[in-house]
Amino acid sequence: MRGWVTTTRSSGKIAFVVLRDGTGSLQAVLSKKDVSEAAWDAYGKLTQETSVAVTGAVRADPRAPGGVELTASDLRVLGPSHEFPITPKEHGTAFLFEHRHLWLRSRRQVAIARVRHEAIQAIRDFFYERGFTLVDTPILTGAIGEHAGTLFATDYFDLGKAYLAQTGQLYVEAAAAALGKVYCFGPTFRAEKSKTRRHLTEFWMVEPEVAWSDSNDNMQLQEEFVAYIVGRCVERRKPELAELERDLAPLARVVAPFPRISYTEAVEKLKGLGGDIEWGRDIGGDAETLLAKQFDRPVFVYNYPRKVKAFYMKENPADPRTVLNNDLLAPEGYGEIIGGSQREDDYDKLLGRIREEQLPEGAYGWYLDLRKYGTFVHSGFGLGVERTVAWICGIPHIREAIAFPRTLYKLWP
Ligand code: NSS
């Protein structure tokens, strides 16, 4: 077996080494009388994270970590490791993030990585099983997808500025008219100057888009989707969630349907709870947490004021001050994990909104075309992977939910 040394202990003539090899952990036992002198000497030099090759016979042992033990006949050092910076003692968060490339090896970080991997596989399986087609959308874009305030721009040859995609949505809307049910899934970028535990500057978002689907259908898809992802992680990642000491009871309640309240109802509720909110303002992070605490599973808040939401959302015919959109708030203080909406399918109204937001009209000609050539009712949403994974893992900050987080302060490692 080849692996990295986690711990060693010895009682004179018998020595134990716990190794990890990337698939799991294994304890090897060396008996001085049964191994060569070189092997016994090599054991003496082992330090945390030394890479080694151990040869021996495995046998079942329920007391050993991993359930089997290796009786070693030989041990060789492959790569020494002097003073590995991350020791079993407590380290500060800043220190750990500076050593993120090494911190990834710890049990907790490995558990988080596996939950993330499961969540992503669940996302792909969910859409595959339901007949969605994956469409990869560009990362270098010419049109602003969400808000002008949070763009990363770069010079793009003779064509002026290119922006790192804030969303793939506008492109999957075009693809939905070709393929019906589609999704894109990739990294998205927001130059967020916020230091909250919910914001990254680079995060992964999955964005389905469905032709002939309205806002109600959209929320139904979201609740089935979220329940599926959570269910898959709970079912297949029990050891990892146990490693993270995750209480599974709140996750077991994540079953569709989820409660739905309108923005207007949410504002009334928040006022009753002493929240700082007026009709017409967006619901901030703290208010979201306060609101979500009133429910024991994720909750939809739908039909926000038009003024606080993106230009592409469909005006609500029953109350044109609002749009046909929704946020989905996770329980346990994790806040918004999904933003979704029915899209404005009326050419003139959409153009009006583009002008109102003072977006460069020329960049949206192709997007307006979708309303010019066979416009269609359609909806979609975006789920933030790191926020979802942080919630499922029960970890306080989303920056641990991705291997190499990018934030206002973090570009290395
Ligand atoms: O801005 S969103 O609310 N919506 C969109 O981007 C739409 N274009 C999606 C769509 O309808 N196709 O972002 C969606 C989700 C949001 O609920 C969060 O879970 C996540 O993306 N998100 C973030 N995660 C981490 N960091 C940052 N900065 C961030 N911004 C959004």
CSV table of C-alpha atoms and ligand atoms in Angstrom, one decimal:
chain,number,residue,atom,x,y,z
A,1,MET,CA,0.0,0.0,0.0
A,2,ARG,CA,1.2,3.5,-0.8
A,3,GLY,CA,0.0,6.4,1.3
A,4,TRP,CA,0.7,9.3,3.7
A,5,VAL,CA,1.3,8.9,7.4
A,6,THR,CA,-1.4,10.2,9.7
A,7,THR,CA,-0.1,9.1,13.1
A,8,THR,CA,2.4,6.7,14.6
A,9,ARG,CA,2.7,5.0,18.0
A,10,SER,CA,4.9,2.4,19.3
A,11,SER,CA,5.4,0.2,22.3
A,12,GLY,CA,9.0,-0.7,21.9
A,13,LYS,CA,8.9,-3.8,19.8
A,14,ILE,CA,5.5,-3.3,18.1
A,15,ALA,CA,4.8,-0.2,16.1
A,16,PHE,CA,1.6,1.2,14.5
A,17,VAL,CA,1.2,3.5,11.6
A,18,VAL,CA,-2.1,4.9,10.4
A,19,LEU,CA,-2.0,5.7,6.7
A,20,ARG,CA,-4.3,7.4,4.3
A,21,ASP,CA,-4.1,6.7,0.6
A,22,GLY,CA,-6.9,8.8,-0.8
A,23,THR,CA,-9.5,6.1,-0.6
A,24,GLY,CA,-9.5,5.7,3.1
A,25,SER,CA,-7.4,4.9,6.2
A,26,LEU,CA,-5.6,1.8,7.2
A,27,GLN,CA,-3.5,0.8,10.2
A,28,ALA,CA,-0.3,-1.0,9.6
A,29,VAL,CA,1.4,-3.0,12.4
A,30,LEU,CA,5.2,-3.6,12.4
A,31,SER,CA,6.8,-6.1,14.7
A,32,LYS,CA,10.5,-5.5,15.1
A,33,LYS,CA,11.3,-9.2,15.0
A,34,ASP,CA,9.4,-9.7,11.7
A,35,VAL,CA,10.8,-6.8,9.5
A,36,SER,CA,14.2,-5.9,8.3
A,37,GLU,CA,16.4,-3.5,10.2
A,38,ALA,CA,16.0,-1.0,7.3
A,39,ALA,CA,12.3,-1.1,7.6
A,40,TRP,CA,12.4,-0.7,11.4
A,41,ASP,CA,14.7,2.3,11.0
A,42,ALA,CA,12.4,3.8,8.3
A,43,TYR,CA,9.6,3.5,10.8
A,44,GLY,CA,11.6,5.6,13.3
A,45,LYS,CA,11.9,8.4,10.8
A,46,LEU,CA,8.2,8.7,10.0
A,47,THR,CA,6.6,12.1,10.6
A,48,GLN,CA,3.1,13.4,9.7
A,49,GLU,CA,2.4,13.2,5.9
A,50,THR,CA,5.6,11.3,5.0
A,51,SER,CA,4.7,9.2,2.0
A,52,VAL,CA,5.5,5.5,2.3
A,53,ALA,CA,5.1,2.1,0.7
A,54,VAL,CA,4.1,-0.7,3.1
A,55,THR,CA,4.0,-4.3,2.1
A,56,GLY,CA,2.2,-6.9,4.2
A,57,ALA,CA,-0.9,-9.0,4.7
A,58,VAL,CA,-4.3,-7.6,5.4
A,59,ARG,CA,-6.7,-9.1,7.9
A,60,ALA,CA,-10.1,-8.1,9.2
A,61,ASP,CA,-10.0,-6.3,12.5
A,62,PRO,CA,-13.2,-4.6,13.7
A,63,ARG,CA,-11.2,-2.5,16.2
A,64,ALA,CA,-8.9,-1.0,13.6
A,65,PRO,CA,-9.8,2.3,11.8
A,66,GLY,CA,-11.3,1.2,8.4
A,67,GLY,CA,-12.0,-2.3,9.7
A,68,VAL,CA,-8.8,-4.0,8.5
A,69,GLU,CA,-5.3,-4.1,9.6
A,70,LEU,CA,-2.1,-4.6,7.7
A,71,THR,CA,0.6,-6.8,9.2
A,72,ALA,CA,3.7,-5.3,7.6
A,73,SER,CA,6.6,-7.2,6.2
A,74,ASP,CA,8.3,-4.1,4.8
A,75,LEU,CA,8.1,-0.3,4.9
A,76,ARG,CA,9.9,2.2,2.7
A,77,VAL,CA,9.9,6.0,2.9
A,78,LEU,CA,9.0,7.5,-0.5
A,79,GLY,CA,9.0,11.2,0.4
A,80,PRO,CA,9.9,12.7,3.8
A,81,SER,CA,7.7,15.4,5.3
A,82,HIS,CA,9.5,17.8,7.7
A,83,GLU,CA,7.3,19.8,10.0
A,84,PHE,CA,4.0,19.6,8.2
A,85,PRO,CA,2.4,22.9,9.0
A,86,ILE,CA,-1.1,21.6,10.0
A,87,THR,CA,-0.9,19.6,13.2
A,88,PRO,CA,-3.6,18.0,15.3
A,89,LYS,CA,-3.7,21.2,17.4
A,90,GLU,CA,-6.1,24.0,16.7
A,91,HIS,CA,-5.1,26.5,14.0
A,92,GLY,CA,-6.7,29.9,13.1
A,93,THR,CA,-8.9,30.1,10.0
A,94,ALA,CA,-6.5,32.5,8.3
A,95,PHE,CA,-3.6,30.1,8.8
A,96,LEU,CA,-5.6,27.2,7.5
A,97,PHE,CA,-6.6,29.1,4.3
A,98,GLU,CA,-3.0,30.1,3.6
A,99,HIS,CA,-2.3,26.4,3.7
A,100,ARG,CA,-5.4,25.3,1.9
A,101,HIS,CA,-3.4,23.1,-0.5
A,102,LEU,CA,-2.3,21.0,2.5
A,103,TRP,CA,-5.4,21.5,4.6
A,104,LEU,CA,-7.4,19.7,2.0
A,105,ARG,CA,-5.9,16.4,3.3
A,106,SER,CA,-7.6,16.7,6.7
A,107,ARG,CA,-10.5,14.4,7.5
A,108,ARG,CA,-13.1,17.2,7.6
A,109,GLN,CA,-12.0,18.7,4.3
A,110,VAL,CA,-12.0,15.3,2.6
A,111,ALA,CA,-15.6,14.7,3.9
A,112,ILE,CA,-16.7,18.1,2.6
A,113,ALA,CA,-15.1,17.3,-0.8
A,114,ARG,CA,-17.0,14.0,-1.0
A,115,VAL,CA,-20.3,15.6,-0.1
A,116,ARG,CA,-19.8,18.2,-2.8
A,117,HIS,CA,-18.9,15.5,-5.3
A,118,GLU,CA,-22.1,13.7,-4.4
A,119,ALA,CA,-24.2,16.8,-4.7
A,120,ILE,CA,-22.8,17.5,-8.1
A,121,GLN,CA,-23.4,14.0,-9.3
A,122,ALA,CA,-27.0,14.2,-8.0
A,123,ILE,CA,-27.5,17.5,-9.9
A,124,ARG,CA,-26.3,15.9,-13.2
A,125,ASP,CA,-28.3,12.7,-12.6
A,126,PHE,CA,-31.5,14.6,-11.7
A,127,PHE,CA,-31.4,16.5,-15.0
A,128,TYR,CA,-30.3,13.5,-17.1
A,129,GLU,CA,-33.1,11.4,-15.7
A,130,ARG,CA,-35.6,14.1,-16.6
A,131,GLY,CA,-34.6,14.5,-20.2
A,132,PHE,CA,-32.7,17.8,-19.9
A,133,THR,CA,-29.9,18.5,-22.3
A,134,LEU,CA,-26.6,20.0,-20.9
A,135,VAL,CA,-25.6,23.1,-22.8
A,136,ASP,CA,-22.2,24.7,-21.9
A,137,THR,CA,-22.4,28.5,-22.0
A,138,PRO,CA,-19.5,30.9,-22.4
A,139,ILE,CA,-17.4,32.3,-19.6
A,140,LEU,CA,-16.3,35.3,-21.6
A,141,THR,CA,-19.4,37.2,-22.4
A,142,GLY,CA,-20.3,40.5,-24.1
A,143,ALA,CA,-23.6,41.2,-22.3
A,144,ILE,CA,-24.1,41.8,-18.6
A,145,GLY,CA,-26.2,38.9,-17.2
A,146,GLU,CA,-27.2,40.2,-13.8
A,147,HIS,CA,-26.0,43.5,-12.3
A,148,ALA,CA,-23.6,46.0,-13.7
A,149,GLY,CA,-22.1,46.5,-10.2
A,150,THR,CA,-20.4,43.2,-9.9
A,151,LEU,CA,-18.6,42.6,-13.2
A,152,PHE,CA,-15.1,41.4,-13.8
A,153,ALA,CA,-14.0,43.0,-17.0
A,154,THR,CA,-11.1,42.3,-19.2
A,155,ASP,CA,-9.9,43.8,-22.5
A,156,TYR,CA,-10.9,41.6,-25.5
A,157,PHE,CA,-8.8,42.3,-28.6
A,158,ASP,CA,-10.5,44.9,-30.8
A,159,LEU,CA,-14.0,44.2,-29.4
A,160,GLY,CA,-13.8,46.3,-26.3
A,161,LYS,CA,-14.6,44.7,-22.9
A,162,ALA,CA,-15.4,41.1,-22.2
A,163,TYR,CA,-17.0,40.2,-18.9
A,164,LEU,CA,-16.6,37.0,-16.9
A,165,ALA,CA,-20.0,35.4,-16.9
A,166,GLN,CA,-22.2,36.2,-13.9
A,167,THR,CA,-24.7,33.7,-15.2
A,168,GLY,CA,-25.3,31.4,-18.2
A,169,GLN,CA,-29.0,32.1,-18.1
A,170,LEU,CA,-29.3,34.3,-21.2
A,171,TYR,CA,-27.7,31.6,-23.3
A,172,VAL,CA,-29.7,28.7,-21.9
A,173,GLU,CA,-32.8,30.8,-22.7
A,174,ALA,CA,-31.8,30.7,-26.4
A,175,ALA,CA,-31.0,26.9,-26.1
A,176,ALA,CA,-34.4,26.2,-24.5
A,177,ALA,CA,-36.0,27.3,-27.7
A,178,ALA,CA,-34.0,24.6,-29.5
A,179,LEU,CA,-34.0,21.8,-27.0
A,180,GLY,CA,-36.9,22.4,-24.6
A,181,LYS,CA,-35.4,21.5,-21.3
A,182,VAL,CA,-31.8,22.5,-20.9
A,183,TYR,CA,-29.2,23.4,-18.2
A,184,CYS,CA,-25.8,24.8,-17.9
A,185,PHE,CA,-23.4,24.1,-15.1
A,186,GLY,CA,-20.2,25.9,-14.5
A,187,PRO,CA,-18.2,28.6,-12.6
A,188,THR,CA,-19.7,32.0,-12.5
A,189,PHE,CA,-18.1,35.3,-11.3
A,190,ARG,CA,-19.2,38.2,-9.3
A,191,ALA,CA,-17.0,41.0,-8.1
A,192,GLU,CA,-18.8,41.1,-4.8
A,193,LYS,CA,-17.1,43.4,-2.3
A,194,SER,CA,-19.0,41.6,0.4
A,195,LYS,CA,-17.3,39.8,3.3
A,196,THR,CA,-20.2,37.6,4.3
A,197,ARG,CA,-19.9,33.9,4.8
A,198,ARG,CA,-22.3,33.5,1.9
A,199,HIS,CA,-20.3,35.2,-0.9
A,200,LEU,CA,-17.5,34.1,-3.1
A,201,THR,CA,-16.2,35.9,-6.2
A,202,GLU,CA,-16.1,32.6,-8.2
A,203,PHE,CA,-18.8,30.1,-7.5
A,204,TRP,CA,-20.5,27.2,-9.3
A,205,MET,CA,-24.0,27.6,-10.4
A,206,VAL,CA,-26.4,25.1,-12.1
A,207,GLU,CA,-29.0,26.8,-14.2
A,208,PRO,CA,-31.9,24.9,-15.8
A,209,GLU,CA,-34.2,26.6,-18.3
A,210,VAL,CA,-37.5,25.1,-19.4
A,211,ALA,CA,-39.7,26.0,-22.3
A,212,TRP,CA,-43.5,26.2,-21.7
A,213,SER,CA,-42.9,26.3,-18.0
A,214,ASP,CA,-44.4,29.1,-15.8
A,215,SER,CA,-43.3,30.4,-12.4
A,216,ASN,CA,-45.4,27.8,-10.5
A,217,ASP,CA,-43.9,24.9,-12.5
A,218,ASN,CA,-40.5,26.4,-11.9
A,219,MET,CA,-41.0,26.3,-8.1
A,220,GLN,CA,-42.2,22.7,-8.3
A,221,LEU,CA,-39.0,21.8,-10.2
A,222,GLN,CA,-36.9,23.5,-7.6
A,223,GLU,CA,-38.4,21.7,-4.7
A,224,GLU,CA,-38.1,18.3,-6.4
A,225,PHE,CA,-34.5,19.2,-7.3
A,226,VAL,CA,-33.4,20.3,-3.8
A,227,ALA,CA,-35.1,17.4,-2.1
A,228,TYR,CA,-33.3,15.0,-4.5
A,229,ILE,CA,-29.9,16.5,-3.9
A,230,VAL,CA,-30.3,16.4,-0.1
A,231,GLY,CA,-31.7,12.9,-0.2
A,232,ARG,CA,-28.8,11.6,-2.3
A,233,CYS,CA,-26.2,13.1,0.0
A,234,VAL,CA,-27.9,11.8,3.2
A,235,GLU,CA,-28.3,8.3,1.6
A,236,ARG,CA,-24.9,7.9,0.1
A,237,ARG,CA,-22.6,10.1,2.3
A,238,LYS,CA,-23.5,9.0,5.8
A,239,PRO,CA,-19.9,8.4,6.9
A,240,GLU,CA,-18.9,11.9,5.6
A,241,LEU,CA,-21.8,13.6,7.3
A,242,ALA,CA,-21.0,11.7,10.5
A,243,GLU,CA,-17.4,12.9,10.3
A,244,LEU,CA,-18.8,16.5,10.0
A,245,GLU,CA,-21.1,15.8,13.0
A,246,ARG,CA,-24.1,16.9,10.9
A,247,ASP,CA,-27.4,16.6,12.6
A,248,LEU,CA,-29.5,14.6,10.0
A,249,ALA,CA,-32.9,15.4,11.4
A,250,PRO,CA,-33.3,18.8,9.7
A,251,LEU,CA,-32.1,17.3,6.4
A,252,ALA,CA,-34.7,14.5,6.7
A,253,ARG,CA,-37.4,17.1,6.7
A,254,VAL,CA,-36.3,18.4,3.2
A,255,VAL,CA,-39.2,16.8,1.4
A,256,ALA,CA,-41.4,18.5,-1.3
A,257,PRO,CA,-43.6,20.5,-1.3
A,258,PHE,CA,-41.9,23.4,0.4
A,259,PRO,CA,-43.9,26.3,1.9
A,260,ARG,CA,-44.5,29.3,-0.4
A,261,ILE,CA,-45.0,32.9,0.8
A,262,SER,CA,-45.3,36.0,-1.4
A,263,TYR,CA,-42.8,38.9,-0.9
A,264,THR,CA,-45.6,41.0,0.4
A,265,GLU,CA,-46.5,38.4,3.1
A,266,ALA,CA,-42.8,38.0,3.9
A,267,VAL,CA,-42.5,41.7,4.5
A,268,GLU,CA,-45.6,41.6,6.9
A,269,LYS,CA,-44.1,38.6,8.7
A,270,LEU,CA,-40.7,40.3,9.0
A,271,LYS,CA,-42.3,43.5,10.4
A,272,GLY,CA,-44.1,41.4,13.0
A,273,LEU,CA,-40.8,39.8,13.9
A,274,GLY,CA,-39.2,43.2,14.4
A,275,GLY,CA,-37.1,43.0,11.2
A,276,ASP,CA,-35.8,46.1,9.5
A,277,ILE,CA,-37.8,46.0,6.2
A,278,GLU,CA,-40.2,48.2,4.1
A,279,TRP,CA,-42.2,47.1,1.1
A,280,GLY,CA,-40.1,47.8,-2.0
A,281,ARG,CA,-36.7,47.0,-0.5
A,282,ASP,CA,-34.8,43.8,-1.1
A,283,ILE,CA,-34.7,41.2,1.7
A,284,GLY,CA,-31.2,41.3,3.2
A,285,GLY,CA,-29.2,38.4,4.5
A,286,ASP,CA,-30.2,38.9,8.2
A,287,ALA,CA,-33.9,39.3,7.3
A,288,GLU,CA,-33.7,36.1,5.2
A,289,THR,CA,-32.3,34.2,8.1
A,290,LEU,CA,-35.0,35.5,10.4
A,291,LEU,CA,-37.7,34.6,7.9
A,292,ALA,CA,-36.3,31.1,7.2
A,293,LYS,CA,-36.2,30.4,10.9
A,294,GLN,CA,-40.0,30.4,10.9
A,295,PHE,CA,-40.0,27.3,8.8
A,296,ASP,CA,-38.7,23.8,9.3
A,297,ARG,CA,-37.8,23.2,5.7
A,298,PRO,CA,-36.7,25.4,2.7
A,299,VAL,CA,-39.2,28.2,2.0
A,300,PHE,CA,-40.0,30.0,-1.3
A,301,VAL,CA,-40.5,33.7,-1.3
A,302,TYR,CA,-42.1,34.7,-4.6
A,303,ASN,CA,-43.1,37.8,-6.6
A,304,TYR,CA,-40.6,40.5,-5.4
A,305,PRO,CA,-40.8,44.2,-6.4
A,306,ARG,CA,-39.6,44.7,-10.0
A,307,LYS,CA,-37.2,47.4,-8.9
A,308,VAL,CA,-35.0,45.2,-6.8
A,309,LYS,CA,-34.7,42.4,-9.3
A,310,ALA,CA,-33.0,41.7,-12.6
A,311,PHE,CA,-34.3,43.1,-15.9
A,312,TYR,CA,-35.2,39.8,-17.5
A,313,MET,CA,-37.9,38.8,-15.0
A,314,LYS,CA,-41.5,38.7,-16.2
A,315,GLU,CA,-43.8,41.4,-15.0
A,316,ASN,CA,-46.6,40.0,-12.8
A,317,PRO,CA,-49.9,40.6,-14.8
A,318,ALA,CA,-51.8,40.7,-11.5
A,319,ASP,CA,-49.6,43.3,-9.9
A,320,PRO,CA,-47.2,45.0,-12.3
A,321,ARG,CA,-45.2,46.4,-9.4
A,322,THR,CA,-43.9,42.9,-8.9
A,323,VAL,CA,-42.3,40.2,-11.0
A,324,LEU,CA,-42.9,36.4,-11.4
A,325,ASN,CA,-39.8,35.3,-9.6
A,326,ASN,CA,-38.8,33.4,-6.5
A,327,ASP,CA,-35.9,32.9,-4.1
A,328,LEU,CA,-35.5,29.7,-2.2
A,329,LEU,CA,-34.3,30.2,1.4
A,330,ALA,CA,-32.5,27.2,3.1
A,331,PRO,CA,-33.3,26.6,6.8
A,332,GLU,CA,-30.8,26.7,9.6
A,333,GLY,CA,-29.5,30.2,8.7
A,334,TYR,CA,-28.0,29.3,5.3
A,335,GLY,CA,-30.1,31.9,3.4
A,336,GLU,CA,-30.8,32.0,-0.3
A,337,ILE,CA,-29.7,29.0,-2.3
A,338,ILE,CA,-31.8,29.6,-5.4
A,339,GLY,CA,-32.9,32.6,-7.4
A,340,GLY,CA,-35.3,31.9,-10.2
A,341,SER,CA,-38.0,33.4,-12.4
A,342,GLN,CA,-40.3,33.3,-15.3
A,343,ARG,CA,-38.7,35.3,-18.0
A,344,GLU,CA,-40.1,38.4,-19.7
A,345,ASP,CA,-41.4,37.1,-23.0
A,346,ASP,CA,-42.9,40.3,-24.3
A,347,TYR,CA,-40.5,42.1,-26.7
A,348,ASP,CA,-41.6,45.7,-25.8
A,349,LYS,CA,-41.6,45.1,-22.1
A,350,LEU,CA,-38.2,43.5,-22.1
A,351,LEU,CA,-36.8,46.4,-24.2
A,352,GLY,CA,-38.3,48.8,-21.8
A,353,ARG,CA,-36.6,47.1,-18.9
A,354,ILE,CA,-33.2,47.1,-20.7
A,355,ARG,CA,-33.6,50.8,-21.2
A,356,GLU,CA,-34.8,51.5,-17.7
A,357,GLU,CA,-31.7,49.7,-16.3
A,358,GLN,CA,-29.5,51.6,-18.8
A,359,LEU,CA,-28.0,48.5,-20.1
A,360,PRO,CA,-26.2,48.8,-23.5
A,361,GLU,CA,-29.1,47.9,-25.9
A,362,GLY,CA,-26.8,46.8,-28.7
A,363,ALA,CA,-25.4,43.9,-26.6
A,364,TYR,CA,-29.0,42.5,-26.1
A,365,GLY,CA,-30.1,42.3,-29.8
A,366,TRP,CA,-29.7,38.6,-29.9
A,367,TYR,CA,-31.5,38.2,-26.5
A,368,LEU,CA,-34.4,40.3,-27.8
A,369,ASP,CA,-34.5,38.1,-30.9
A,370,LEU,CA,-35.8,35.3,-28.7
A,371,ARG,CA,-38.9,37.4,-28.2
A,372,LYS,CA,-39.1,38.3,-31.9
A,373,TYR,CA,-39.0,34.9,-33.4
A,374,GLY,CA,-41.6,32.7,-31.7
A,375,THR,CA,-41.6,34.0,-28.2
A,376,PHE,CA,-42.5,31.4,-25.6
A,377,VAL,CA,-43.4,31.1,-21.9
A,378,HIS,CA,-40.2,29.9,-20.1
A,379,SER,CA,-38.7,29.8,-16.7
A,380,GLY,CA,-35.5,28.8,-15.0
A,381,PHE,CA,-33.4,29.2,-11.9
A,382,GLY,CA,-29.9,29.1,-10.6
A,383,LEU,CA,-28.7,27.1,-7.6
A,384,GLY,CA,-25.5,28.0,-5.9
A,385,VAL,CA,-23.4,24.9,-5.3
A,386,GLU,CA,-21.3,26.2,-2.5
A,387,ARG,CA,-24.2,27.5,-0.5
A,388,THR,CA,-26.0,24.2,-0.9
A,389,VAL,CA,-23.0,22.1,0.0
A,390,ALA,CA,-22.3,24.3,3.1
A,391,TRP,CA,-25.9,23.8,4.2
A,392,ILE,CA,-25.9,20.0,3.7
A,393,CYS,CA,-22.5,19.7,5.5
A,394,GLY,CA,-23.6,22.1,8.2
A,395,ILE,CA,-20.4,24.1,8.0
A,396,PRO,CA,-20.5,27.8,8.9
A,397,HIS,CA,-18.8,29.4,5.9
A,398,ILE,CA,-19.2,28.6,2.2
A,399,ARG,CA,-15.5,29.1,1.5
A,400,GLU,CA,-14.9,25.6,2.9
A,401,ALA,CA,-17.3,24.2,0.3
A,402,ILE,CA,-15.0,24.6,-2.6
A,403,ALA,CA,-11.4,23.4,-2.9
A,404,PHE,CA,-9.7,26.7,-3.7
A,405,PRO,CA,-12.1,29.5,-2.8
A,406,ARG,CA,-11.9,32.9,-4.4
A,407,THR,CA,-13.0,35.9,-2.3
A,408,LEU,CA,-12.2,39.6,-1.9
A,409,TYR,CA,-9.1,38.6,0.0
A,410,LYS,CA,-8.2,35.2,-1.5
A,411,LEU,CA,-6.4,34.6,-4.8
A,412,TRP,CA,-3.8,32.1,-3.4
A,413,PRO,CA,-3.2,29.2,-3.2
B,1,NSS,O1,-28.1,36.0,-8.8
B,1,NSS,S1,-28.9,34.8,-8.6
B,1,NSS,O2,-29.9,34.9,-7.6
B,1,NSS,N1,-29.7,34.4,-10.0
B,1,NSS,C1,-29.1,34.2,-11.1
B,1,NSS,O3,-27.9,34.4,-11.4
B,1,NSS,C2,-30.0,33.8,-12.3
B,1,NSS,N2,-29.4,34.2,-13.5
B,1,NSS,C3,-30.3,32.3,-12.2
B,1,NSS,C4,-31.2,31.9,-13.2
B,1,NSS,O4,-32.4,32.2,-13.1
B,1,NSS,N3,-30.8,31.1,-14.2
B,1,NSS,O5,-27.9,33.7,-8.2
B,1,NSS,C5,-28.4,32.3,-8.1
B,1,NSS,C6,-27.8,31.7,-6.9
B,1,NSS,C7,-28.0,32.3,-5.5
B,1,NSS,O6,-29.3,31.9,-5.0
B,1,NSS,C8,-26.9,31.8,-4.7
B,1,NSS,O7,-27.1,30.4,-4.3
B,1,NSS,C9,-25.8,31.7,-5.7
B,1,NSS,O8,-26.3,31.7,-7.0
B,1,NSS,N4,-24.9,32.9,-5.6
B,1,NSS,C10,-23.7,33.0,-5.0
B,1,NSS,N5,-23.1,32.0,-4.3
B,1,NSS,C11,-21.9,32.3,-3.8
B,1,NSS,N6,-21.3,33.6,-3.9
B,1,NSS,C12,-21.9,34.6,-4.5
B,1,NSS,N7,-21.4,35.7,-4.6
B,1,NSS,C13,-23.2,34.3,-5.1
B,1,NSS,N8,-24.1,35.0,-5.8
B,1,NSS,C14,-25.1,34.2,-6.1
